[in-house]
Coordinates of C-alpha atoms in Angstrom, one line a residue:
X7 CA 143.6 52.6 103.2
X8 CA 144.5 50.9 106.4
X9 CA 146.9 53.3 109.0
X10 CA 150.2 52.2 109.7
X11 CA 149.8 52.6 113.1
X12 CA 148.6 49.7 116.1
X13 CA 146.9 51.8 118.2
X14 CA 145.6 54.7 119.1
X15 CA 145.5 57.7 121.7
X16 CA 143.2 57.1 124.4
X17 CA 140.2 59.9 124.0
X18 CA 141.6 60.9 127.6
X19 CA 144.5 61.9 126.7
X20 CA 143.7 64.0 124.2
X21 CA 143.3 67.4 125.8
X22 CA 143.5 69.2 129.3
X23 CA 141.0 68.9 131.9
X24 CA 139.3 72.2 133.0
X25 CA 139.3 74.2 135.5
X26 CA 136.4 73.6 138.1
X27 CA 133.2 74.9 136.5
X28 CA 129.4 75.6 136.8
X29 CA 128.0 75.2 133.7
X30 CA 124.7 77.0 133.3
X31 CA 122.8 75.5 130.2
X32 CA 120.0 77.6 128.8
X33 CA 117.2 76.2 126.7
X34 CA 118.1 73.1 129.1
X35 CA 114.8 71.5 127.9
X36 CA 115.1 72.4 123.8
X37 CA 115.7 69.8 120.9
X38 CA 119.8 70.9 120.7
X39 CA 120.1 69.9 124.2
X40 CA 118.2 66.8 124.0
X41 CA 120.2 65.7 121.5
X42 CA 123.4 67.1 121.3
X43 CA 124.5 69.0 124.5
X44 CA 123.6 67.0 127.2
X45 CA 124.7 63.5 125.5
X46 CA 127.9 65.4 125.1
X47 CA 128.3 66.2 128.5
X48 CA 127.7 62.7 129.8
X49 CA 130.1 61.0 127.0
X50 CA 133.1 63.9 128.2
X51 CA 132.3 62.9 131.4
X52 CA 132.7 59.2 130.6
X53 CA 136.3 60.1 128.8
X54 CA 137.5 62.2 132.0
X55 CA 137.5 65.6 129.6
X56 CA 135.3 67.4 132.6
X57 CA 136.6 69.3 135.0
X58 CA 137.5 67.2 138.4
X59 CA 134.7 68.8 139.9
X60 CA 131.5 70.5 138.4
X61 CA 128.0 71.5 138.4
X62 CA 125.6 71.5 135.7
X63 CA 122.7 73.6 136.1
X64 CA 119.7 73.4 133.6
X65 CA 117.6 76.4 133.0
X66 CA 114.3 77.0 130.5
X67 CA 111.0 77.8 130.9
X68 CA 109.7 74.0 131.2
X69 CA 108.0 73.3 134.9
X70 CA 110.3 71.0 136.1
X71 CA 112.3 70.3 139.2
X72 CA 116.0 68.6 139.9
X73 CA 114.5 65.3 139.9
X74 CA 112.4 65.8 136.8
X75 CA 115.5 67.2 134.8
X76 CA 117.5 64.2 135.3
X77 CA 115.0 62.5 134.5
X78 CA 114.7 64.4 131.0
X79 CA 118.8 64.3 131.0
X80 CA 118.4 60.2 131.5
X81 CA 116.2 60.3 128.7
X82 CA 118.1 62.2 126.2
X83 CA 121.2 60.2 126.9
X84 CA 119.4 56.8 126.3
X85 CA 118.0 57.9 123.0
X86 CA 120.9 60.0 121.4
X87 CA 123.6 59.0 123.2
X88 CA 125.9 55.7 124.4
X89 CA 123.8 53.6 126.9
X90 CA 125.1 54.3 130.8
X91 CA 125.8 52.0 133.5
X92 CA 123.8 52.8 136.7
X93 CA 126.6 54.0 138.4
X94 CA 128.3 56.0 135.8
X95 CA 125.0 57.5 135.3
X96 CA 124.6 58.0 138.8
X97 CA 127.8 60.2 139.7
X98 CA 126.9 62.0 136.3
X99 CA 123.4 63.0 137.6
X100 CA 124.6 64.2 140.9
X101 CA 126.0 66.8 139.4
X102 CA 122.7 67.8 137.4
X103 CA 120.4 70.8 139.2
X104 CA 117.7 72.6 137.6
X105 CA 116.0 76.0 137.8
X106 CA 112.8 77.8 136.3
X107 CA 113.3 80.5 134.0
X108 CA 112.2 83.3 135.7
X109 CA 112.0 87.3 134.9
X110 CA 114.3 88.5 137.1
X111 CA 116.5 85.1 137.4
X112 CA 116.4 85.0 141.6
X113 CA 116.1 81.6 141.3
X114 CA 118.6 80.8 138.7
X115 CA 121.3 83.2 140.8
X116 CA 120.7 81.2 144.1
X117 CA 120.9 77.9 142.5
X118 CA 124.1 78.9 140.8
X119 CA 125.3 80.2 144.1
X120 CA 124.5 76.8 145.1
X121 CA 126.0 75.2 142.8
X122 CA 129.6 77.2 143.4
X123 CA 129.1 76.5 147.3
X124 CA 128.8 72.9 146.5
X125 CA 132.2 72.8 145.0
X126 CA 134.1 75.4 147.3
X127 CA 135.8 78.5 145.7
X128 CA 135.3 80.5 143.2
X129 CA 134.4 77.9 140.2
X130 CA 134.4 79.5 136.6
X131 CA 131.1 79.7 134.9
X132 CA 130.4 78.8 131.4
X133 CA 126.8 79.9 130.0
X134 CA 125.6 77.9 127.1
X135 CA 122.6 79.8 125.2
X136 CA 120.7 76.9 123.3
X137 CA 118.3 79.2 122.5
X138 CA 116.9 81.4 119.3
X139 CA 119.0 84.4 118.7
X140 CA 116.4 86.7 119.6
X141 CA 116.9 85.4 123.5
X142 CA 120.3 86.5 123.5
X143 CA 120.6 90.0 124.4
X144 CA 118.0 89.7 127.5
X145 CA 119.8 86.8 128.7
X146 CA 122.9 88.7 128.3
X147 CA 121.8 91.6 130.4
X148 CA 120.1 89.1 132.5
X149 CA 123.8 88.0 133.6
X150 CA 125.0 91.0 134.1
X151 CA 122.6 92.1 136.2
X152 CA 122.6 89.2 138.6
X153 CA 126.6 89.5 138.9
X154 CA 126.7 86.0 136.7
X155 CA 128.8 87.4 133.7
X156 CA 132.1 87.7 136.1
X157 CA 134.1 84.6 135.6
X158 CA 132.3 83.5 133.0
X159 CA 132.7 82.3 129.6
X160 CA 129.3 82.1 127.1
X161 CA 128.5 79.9 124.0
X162 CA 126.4 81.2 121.6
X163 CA 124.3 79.5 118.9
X164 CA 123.8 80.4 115.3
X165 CA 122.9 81.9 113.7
X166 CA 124.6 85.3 115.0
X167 CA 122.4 87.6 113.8
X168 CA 120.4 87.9 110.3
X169 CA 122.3 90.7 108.1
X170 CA 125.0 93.5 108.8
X171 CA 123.5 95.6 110.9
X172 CA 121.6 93.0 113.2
X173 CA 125.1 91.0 114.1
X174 CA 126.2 94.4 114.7
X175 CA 123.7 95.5 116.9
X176 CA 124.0 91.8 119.2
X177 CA 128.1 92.6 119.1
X178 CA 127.5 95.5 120.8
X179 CA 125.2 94.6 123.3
X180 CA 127.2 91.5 124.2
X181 CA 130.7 93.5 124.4
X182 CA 129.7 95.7 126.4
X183 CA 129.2 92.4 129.5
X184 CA 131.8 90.3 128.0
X185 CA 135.0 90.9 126.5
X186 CA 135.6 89.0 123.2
X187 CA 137.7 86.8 125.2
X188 CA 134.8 84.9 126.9
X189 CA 132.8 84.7 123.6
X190 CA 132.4 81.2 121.9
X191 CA 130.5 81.6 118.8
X192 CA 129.6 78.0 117.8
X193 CA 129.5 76.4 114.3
X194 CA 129.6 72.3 114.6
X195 CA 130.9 72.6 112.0
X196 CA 134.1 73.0 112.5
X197 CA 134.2 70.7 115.6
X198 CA 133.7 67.6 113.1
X199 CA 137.2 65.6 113.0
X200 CA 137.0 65.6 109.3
X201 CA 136.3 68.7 108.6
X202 CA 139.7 69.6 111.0
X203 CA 141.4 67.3 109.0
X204 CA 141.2 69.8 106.2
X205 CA 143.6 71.4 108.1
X206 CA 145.8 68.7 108.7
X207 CA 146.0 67.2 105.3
X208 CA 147.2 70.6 103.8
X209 CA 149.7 71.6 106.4
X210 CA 151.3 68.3 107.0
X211 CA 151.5 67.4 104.0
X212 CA 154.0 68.8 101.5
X213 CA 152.4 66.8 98.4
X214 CA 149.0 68.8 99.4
X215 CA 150.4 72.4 100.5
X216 CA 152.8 73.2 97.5
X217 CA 149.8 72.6 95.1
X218 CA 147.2 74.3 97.0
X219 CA 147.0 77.8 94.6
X220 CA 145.6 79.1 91.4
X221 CA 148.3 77.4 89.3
X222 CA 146.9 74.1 90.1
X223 CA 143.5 73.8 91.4
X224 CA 140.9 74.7 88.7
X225 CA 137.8 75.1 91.1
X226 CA 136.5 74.2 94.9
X227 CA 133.3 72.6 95.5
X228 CA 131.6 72.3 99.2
X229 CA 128.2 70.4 99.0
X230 CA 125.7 69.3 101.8
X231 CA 122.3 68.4 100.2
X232 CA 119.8 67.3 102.7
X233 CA 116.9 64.5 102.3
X234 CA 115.7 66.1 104.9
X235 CA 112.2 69.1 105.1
X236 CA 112.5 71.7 107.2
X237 CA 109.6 68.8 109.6
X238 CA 108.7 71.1 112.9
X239 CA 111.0 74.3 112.2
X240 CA 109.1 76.0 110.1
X241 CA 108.9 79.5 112.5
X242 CA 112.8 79.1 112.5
X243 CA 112.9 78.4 108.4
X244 CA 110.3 81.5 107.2
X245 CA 112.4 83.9 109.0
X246 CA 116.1 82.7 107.8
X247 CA 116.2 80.7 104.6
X248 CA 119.0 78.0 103.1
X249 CA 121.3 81.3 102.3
X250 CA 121.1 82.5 106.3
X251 CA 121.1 79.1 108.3
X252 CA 124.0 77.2 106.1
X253 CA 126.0 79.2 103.5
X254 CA 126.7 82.1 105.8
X255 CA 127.0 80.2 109.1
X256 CA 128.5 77.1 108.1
X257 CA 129.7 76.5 104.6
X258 CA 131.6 79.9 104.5
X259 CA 133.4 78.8 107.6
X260 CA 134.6 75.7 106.1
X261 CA 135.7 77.8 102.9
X262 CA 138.3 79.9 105.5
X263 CA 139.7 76.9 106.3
X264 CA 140.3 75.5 103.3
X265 CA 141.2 78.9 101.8
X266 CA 143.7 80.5 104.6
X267 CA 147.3 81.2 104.0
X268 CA 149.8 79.1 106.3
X269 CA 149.3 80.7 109.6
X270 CA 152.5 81.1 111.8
X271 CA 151.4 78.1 114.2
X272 CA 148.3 76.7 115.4
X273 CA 147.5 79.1 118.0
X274 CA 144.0 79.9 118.1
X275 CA 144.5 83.7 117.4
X276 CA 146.8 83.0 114.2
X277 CA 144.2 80.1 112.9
X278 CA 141.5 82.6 113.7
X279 CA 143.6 85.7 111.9
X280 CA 143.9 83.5 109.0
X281 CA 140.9 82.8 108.7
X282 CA 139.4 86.3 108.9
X283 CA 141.7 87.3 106.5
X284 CA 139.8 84.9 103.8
X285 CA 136.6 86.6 104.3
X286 CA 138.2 90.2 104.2
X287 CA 139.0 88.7 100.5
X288 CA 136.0 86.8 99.1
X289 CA 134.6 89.6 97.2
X290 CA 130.7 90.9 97.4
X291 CA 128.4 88.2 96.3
X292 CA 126.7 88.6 93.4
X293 CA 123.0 88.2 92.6
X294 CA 123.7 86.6 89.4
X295 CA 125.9 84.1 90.8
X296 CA 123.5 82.8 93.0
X297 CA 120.6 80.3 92.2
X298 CA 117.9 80.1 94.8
X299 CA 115.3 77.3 95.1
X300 CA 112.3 76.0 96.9
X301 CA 111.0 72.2 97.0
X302 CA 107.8 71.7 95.3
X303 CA 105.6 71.3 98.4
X304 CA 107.1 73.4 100.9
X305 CA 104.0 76.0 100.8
X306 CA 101.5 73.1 102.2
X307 CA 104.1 72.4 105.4
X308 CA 102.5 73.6 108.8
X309 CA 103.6 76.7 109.5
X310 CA 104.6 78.2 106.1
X311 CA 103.1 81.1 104.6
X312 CA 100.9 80.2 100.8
X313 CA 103.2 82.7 98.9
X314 CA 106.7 81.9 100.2
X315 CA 109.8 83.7 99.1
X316 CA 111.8 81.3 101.3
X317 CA 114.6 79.3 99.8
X318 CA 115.0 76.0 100.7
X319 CA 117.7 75.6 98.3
X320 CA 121.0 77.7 97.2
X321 CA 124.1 77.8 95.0
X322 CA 126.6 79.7 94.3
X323 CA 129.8 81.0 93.0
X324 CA 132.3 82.6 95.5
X325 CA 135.6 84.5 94.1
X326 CA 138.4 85.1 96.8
X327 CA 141.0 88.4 95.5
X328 CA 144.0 87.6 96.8
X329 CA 147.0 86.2 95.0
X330 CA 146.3 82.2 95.8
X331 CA 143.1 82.5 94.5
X332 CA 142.2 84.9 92.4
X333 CA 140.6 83.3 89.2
X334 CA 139.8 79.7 90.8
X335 CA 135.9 79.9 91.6
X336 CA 134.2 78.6 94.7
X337 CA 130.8 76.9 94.4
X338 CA 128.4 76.3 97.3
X339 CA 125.7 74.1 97.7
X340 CA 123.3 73.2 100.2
X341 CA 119.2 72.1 99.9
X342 CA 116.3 70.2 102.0
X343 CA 114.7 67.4 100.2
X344 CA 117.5 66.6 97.6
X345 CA 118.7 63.3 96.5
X346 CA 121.0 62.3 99.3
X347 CA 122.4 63.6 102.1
X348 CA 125.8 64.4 102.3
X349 CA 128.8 66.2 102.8
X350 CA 131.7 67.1 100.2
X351 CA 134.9 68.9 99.9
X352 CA 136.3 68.3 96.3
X353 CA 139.3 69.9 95.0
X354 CA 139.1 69.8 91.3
X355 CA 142.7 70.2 90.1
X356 CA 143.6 71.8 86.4
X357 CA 144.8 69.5 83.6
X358 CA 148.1 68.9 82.6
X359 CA 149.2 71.5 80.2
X360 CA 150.5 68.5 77.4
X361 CA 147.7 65.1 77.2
X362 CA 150.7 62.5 76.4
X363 CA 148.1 60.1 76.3
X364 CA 145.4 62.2 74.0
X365 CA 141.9 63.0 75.4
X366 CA 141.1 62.5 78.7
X367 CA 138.5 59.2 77.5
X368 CA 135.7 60.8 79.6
X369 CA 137.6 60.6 83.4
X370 CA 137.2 64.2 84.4
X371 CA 139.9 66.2 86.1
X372 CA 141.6 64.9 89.4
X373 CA 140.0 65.5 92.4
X374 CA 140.8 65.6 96.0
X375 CA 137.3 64.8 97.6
X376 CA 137.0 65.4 101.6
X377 CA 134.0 63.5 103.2
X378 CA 132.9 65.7 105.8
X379 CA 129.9 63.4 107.3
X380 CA 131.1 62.5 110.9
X381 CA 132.9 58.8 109.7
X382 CA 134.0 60.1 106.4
X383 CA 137.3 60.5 104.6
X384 CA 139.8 62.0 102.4
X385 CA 139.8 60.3 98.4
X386 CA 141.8 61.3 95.4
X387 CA 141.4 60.2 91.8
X388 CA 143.7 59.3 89.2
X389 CA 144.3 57.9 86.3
X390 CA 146.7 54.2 86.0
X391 CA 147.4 52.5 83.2
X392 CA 145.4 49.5 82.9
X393 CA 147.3 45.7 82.8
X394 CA 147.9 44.8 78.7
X395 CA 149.5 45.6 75.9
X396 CA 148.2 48.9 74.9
X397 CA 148.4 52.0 76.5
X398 CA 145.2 52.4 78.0
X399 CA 144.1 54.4 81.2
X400 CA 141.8 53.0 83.8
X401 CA 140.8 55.4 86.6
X402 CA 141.8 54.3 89.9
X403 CA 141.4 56.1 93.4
X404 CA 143.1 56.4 96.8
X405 CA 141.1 56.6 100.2
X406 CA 141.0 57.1 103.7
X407 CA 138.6 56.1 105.9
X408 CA 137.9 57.3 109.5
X409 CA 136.0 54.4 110.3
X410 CA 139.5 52.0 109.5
X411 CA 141.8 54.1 110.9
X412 CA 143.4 55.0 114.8
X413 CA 140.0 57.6 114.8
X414 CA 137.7 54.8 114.7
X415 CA 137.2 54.6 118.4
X416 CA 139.4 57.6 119.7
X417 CA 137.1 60.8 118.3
X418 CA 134.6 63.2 120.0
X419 CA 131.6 64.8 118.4
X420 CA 132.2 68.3 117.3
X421 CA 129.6 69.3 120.0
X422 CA 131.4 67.4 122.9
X423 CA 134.9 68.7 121.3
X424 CA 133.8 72.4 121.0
X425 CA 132.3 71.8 124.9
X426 CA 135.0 70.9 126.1
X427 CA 137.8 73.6 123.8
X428 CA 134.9 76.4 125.9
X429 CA 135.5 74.7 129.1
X430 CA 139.6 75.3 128.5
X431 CA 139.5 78.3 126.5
X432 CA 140.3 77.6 123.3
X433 CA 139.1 79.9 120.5
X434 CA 140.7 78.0 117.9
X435 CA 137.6 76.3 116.1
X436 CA 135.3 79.5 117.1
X437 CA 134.1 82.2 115.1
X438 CA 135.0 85.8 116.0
X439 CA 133.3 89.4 115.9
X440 CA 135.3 90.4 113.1
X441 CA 134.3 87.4 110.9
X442 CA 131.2 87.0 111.2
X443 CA 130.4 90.6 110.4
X444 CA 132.2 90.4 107.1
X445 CA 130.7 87.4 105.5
X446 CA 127.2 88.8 106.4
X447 CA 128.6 91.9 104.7
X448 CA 129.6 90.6 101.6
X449 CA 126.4 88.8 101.7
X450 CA 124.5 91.9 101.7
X451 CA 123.6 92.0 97.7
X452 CA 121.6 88.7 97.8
X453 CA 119.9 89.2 100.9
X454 CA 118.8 92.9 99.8
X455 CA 118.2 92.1 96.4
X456 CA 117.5 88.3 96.3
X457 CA 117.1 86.2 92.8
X458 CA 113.7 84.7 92.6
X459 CA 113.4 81.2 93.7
X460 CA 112.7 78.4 91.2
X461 CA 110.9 75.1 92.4
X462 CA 112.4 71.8 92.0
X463 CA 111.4 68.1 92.6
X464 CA 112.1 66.4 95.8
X465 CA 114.6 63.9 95.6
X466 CA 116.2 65.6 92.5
X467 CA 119.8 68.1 92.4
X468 CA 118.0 71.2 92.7
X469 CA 116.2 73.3 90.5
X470 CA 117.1 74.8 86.7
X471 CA 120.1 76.3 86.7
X472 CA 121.7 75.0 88.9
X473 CA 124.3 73.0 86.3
X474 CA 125.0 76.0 84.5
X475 CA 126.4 77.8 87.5
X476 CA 129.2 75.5 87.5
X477 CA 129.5 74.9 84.0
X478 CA 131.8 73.4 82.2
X479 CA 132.5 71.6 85.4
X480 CA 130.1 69.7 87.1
X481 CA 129.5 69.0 90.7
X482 CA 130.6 66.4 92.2
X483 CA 127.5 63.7 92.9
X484 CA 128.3 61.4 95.0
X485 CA 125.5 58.9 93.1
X486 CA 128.1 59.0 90.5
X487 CA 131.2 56.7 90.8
X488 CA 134.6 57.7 88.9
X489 CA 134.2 55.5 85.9
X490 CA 135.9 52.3 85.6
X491 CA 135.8 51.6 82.2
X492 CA 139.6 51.6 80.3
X493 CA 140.1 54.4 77.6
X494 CA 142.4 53.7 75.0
X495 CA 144.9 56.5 73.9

């Protein structure tokens, strides 16, 4: 489906440019920073979304100088990012600095005082942490003590914590530096333009919104299988599982956005209340409800222990208790080495309560089915009758797709977007204290009481039982097209 309209927004237009800033990017040297974070700085300098003047200073515990982290920066931006001109690249890396981790942090205190002088005034700070959660709280401490917490703002990486009481513990120990004001908990989540567009299509839309509750939507699916193995992170993997790294940090965000009640605007504290308010409703989940898995093979990566408990594979049912959704089920799915990778929203919608045209000739339900892969899109299925004498249905679909509309060009990566929403301020696509102790709360039976893990085949759709979760429905596989085929009534 082609957009109606001829062009598009200019990337440059589409937000404010920050305040002056030193940003201070720690684990400056890591993979996320190779190939996310520092690409993502060079393409929002490119689109003028940095402040007018700034300072990025790199920080990890690689022995490098200035010179040698541009270098690394050049690098990173060649491989994973849009190819520079020399003198873009140029005005980009004079802004680059770099400093050894260090103990005390001296030396990463002067060279942010450098940094600051450099641009005159008091420059806000903004403290990325790319590193392992376990980092945090000394690096936290580490800024208070050295007086670089005051006008500052920090990004944190997932996963916040590992259960209840450990994002509990890390809350306190970072409120008591920064206020929850300066925290930006980051999911990329919810920085990808189609998963936003979740958002969009419901509230804009009156066709979506009015049928968006228990009395027409039968059941929700989100899916992101992997072909991916776990490769080098198997450290990271051992200690948090499928259940830890993706349903609890990712795929229950996405579920507040699609299940939140209309907030009162699009402030970032009523989108945020909103979405809080989901989680205070999904009820505790269930051991029973939850199918864990582990790809045959796992055991013999480098780095995993011979008797493994770890999941590298879960589904599961979700139930919200509130008055839009009690009774509609949400299923979950995520997994390494499964049969594609991708990721699905698909609103299943109930059938009509009379079949004028008899049985439904094998076409399944409707369903509204978001794409959430960085160029996806939004389709719906239906049923049309087919061209002929008879009555006969055909199924049919409509689509939208990113990579034909006014996005195609015009869109920022949901690091570079949630970069630059911390640069401004905006909490609107961040998680918040409140949240993300709740959904490891209700998480609590499974990770105390876990369901044994079942093997499955890589390349396959998990392992046994996963089809009976979600029976009599089925999830939506996207190796299997709506058929085509008429049915006769």
């Amino acid at each position: 489906m082609q957009s109606d309209l001829d062009t598009y927004q200019p990337i440059a237009e589409l937000g404010p440019t920050p305040d002056d800033h030193v940003l201070v990017l720690f684990g400056a040297t890591g993979d996320l920073a190779r190939r996310k974070l520092l690409p993502g700085l060079f393409r929002l300098e490119q689109a003028g979304l940095m402040p007018e003047r700034y300072r990025i200073v790199g920080t990890s515990r690689a022995p490098l100088d200035s010179d040698g982290f541009r270098r690394f920066a050049r690098e990173a931006v060649d491989e994973f990012g849009r190819a520079p001109s020399n003198g873009a690249w140029d005005a980009f890396a004079r802004n680059l600095s770099y400093s050894d981790a260090d103990e005390e942090a001296p030396a990463l205190a002067a060279a942010t005082a450098r940094a600051e002088r450099e641009l005159g005034g008091e420059a806000r700070r903004l403290h990325y942490l790319s590193v392992p959660p376990v980092a945090c709280a000394g690096i936290v401490e580490t800024l208070r003590r050295t007086g670089l917490a005051e006008r500052a703002r920090m990004i944190m990486e997932k996963p916040f914590g590992t259960d209840l009481g450990s994002a509990r513990a890390l809350n306190r120990k970072v409120h008591a530096v920064f206020d929850e004001s300066q925290i930006f908990r980051i999911d990329h989540f919810l920085g990808k333009e189609t998963v936003q567009n979740i958002l969009a299509c419901r509230f804009a839309n009156g066709v979506f919104e009015s049928i968006w509750n228990r009395d027409h939507i039968d059941r929700v699916q989100i899916d992101v299988p992997e072909t991916l193995s776990i490769g080098t992170r198997a450290g990271f993997y051992e200690e948090t599982g499928a259940f830890r790294d993706m349903i609890v940090t990712h795929l229950f965000q996405v579920l507040g956005f699609v299940a939140m009640e209309p907030p009162t605007s699009l402030s970032p504290k009523a989108l945020v209340d909103e979405t809080v308010k989901v989680f205070e409703a999904m009820l505790p989940v269930r051991a029973e409800d939850v199918v864990r898995g582990q790809y045959a093979g796992y055991r013999d990566e480098p780095g995993v222990a011979a008797d493994s408990q770890t999941e590298t594979f879960v589904a599961l049912r979700v139930a919200i208790d509130n008055s839009r959704w009690v009774g509609v089920p949400f299923y979950l799915r995520t997994g390494k080495r499964m049969a594609e990778t991708r990721r699905l929203l698909t609103i299943t919608f109930r059938e009509p309560p009379r079949r004028m045209f008899g049985s439904a000739n094998g076409f399944g339900p409707n369903e509204l089915v978001f794409d959430l892969a960085d160029r996806g899109g939004i389709s719906a299925s239906f049923q049309a009758k087919v061209p002929g004498p008879d009555m006969r249905l055909g199924a049919a679909r409509f689509r939208f797709d990113y990579d034909d509309s006014f996005a195609a060009a015009g869109g920022l990566e949901a690091y570079e977007r949630l970069i630059h929403d911390a640069l401004v301020g905006d909490h609107t696509l961040f998680t918040r204290a409140d949240g993300i102790e709740r959904l490891w709360e209700v998480s609590a039976p499974v990770l105390e009481a876990p369901p044994p893990v079942r093997t499955y085949a890589p390349g396959s759709w998990g392992p046994p039982g996963t089809d009976e979760l979600i029976a009599p429905g089925r999830w939506h596989l996207p190796d299997e097209p709506l058929p085509v085929r008429p049915g006769r009534s």
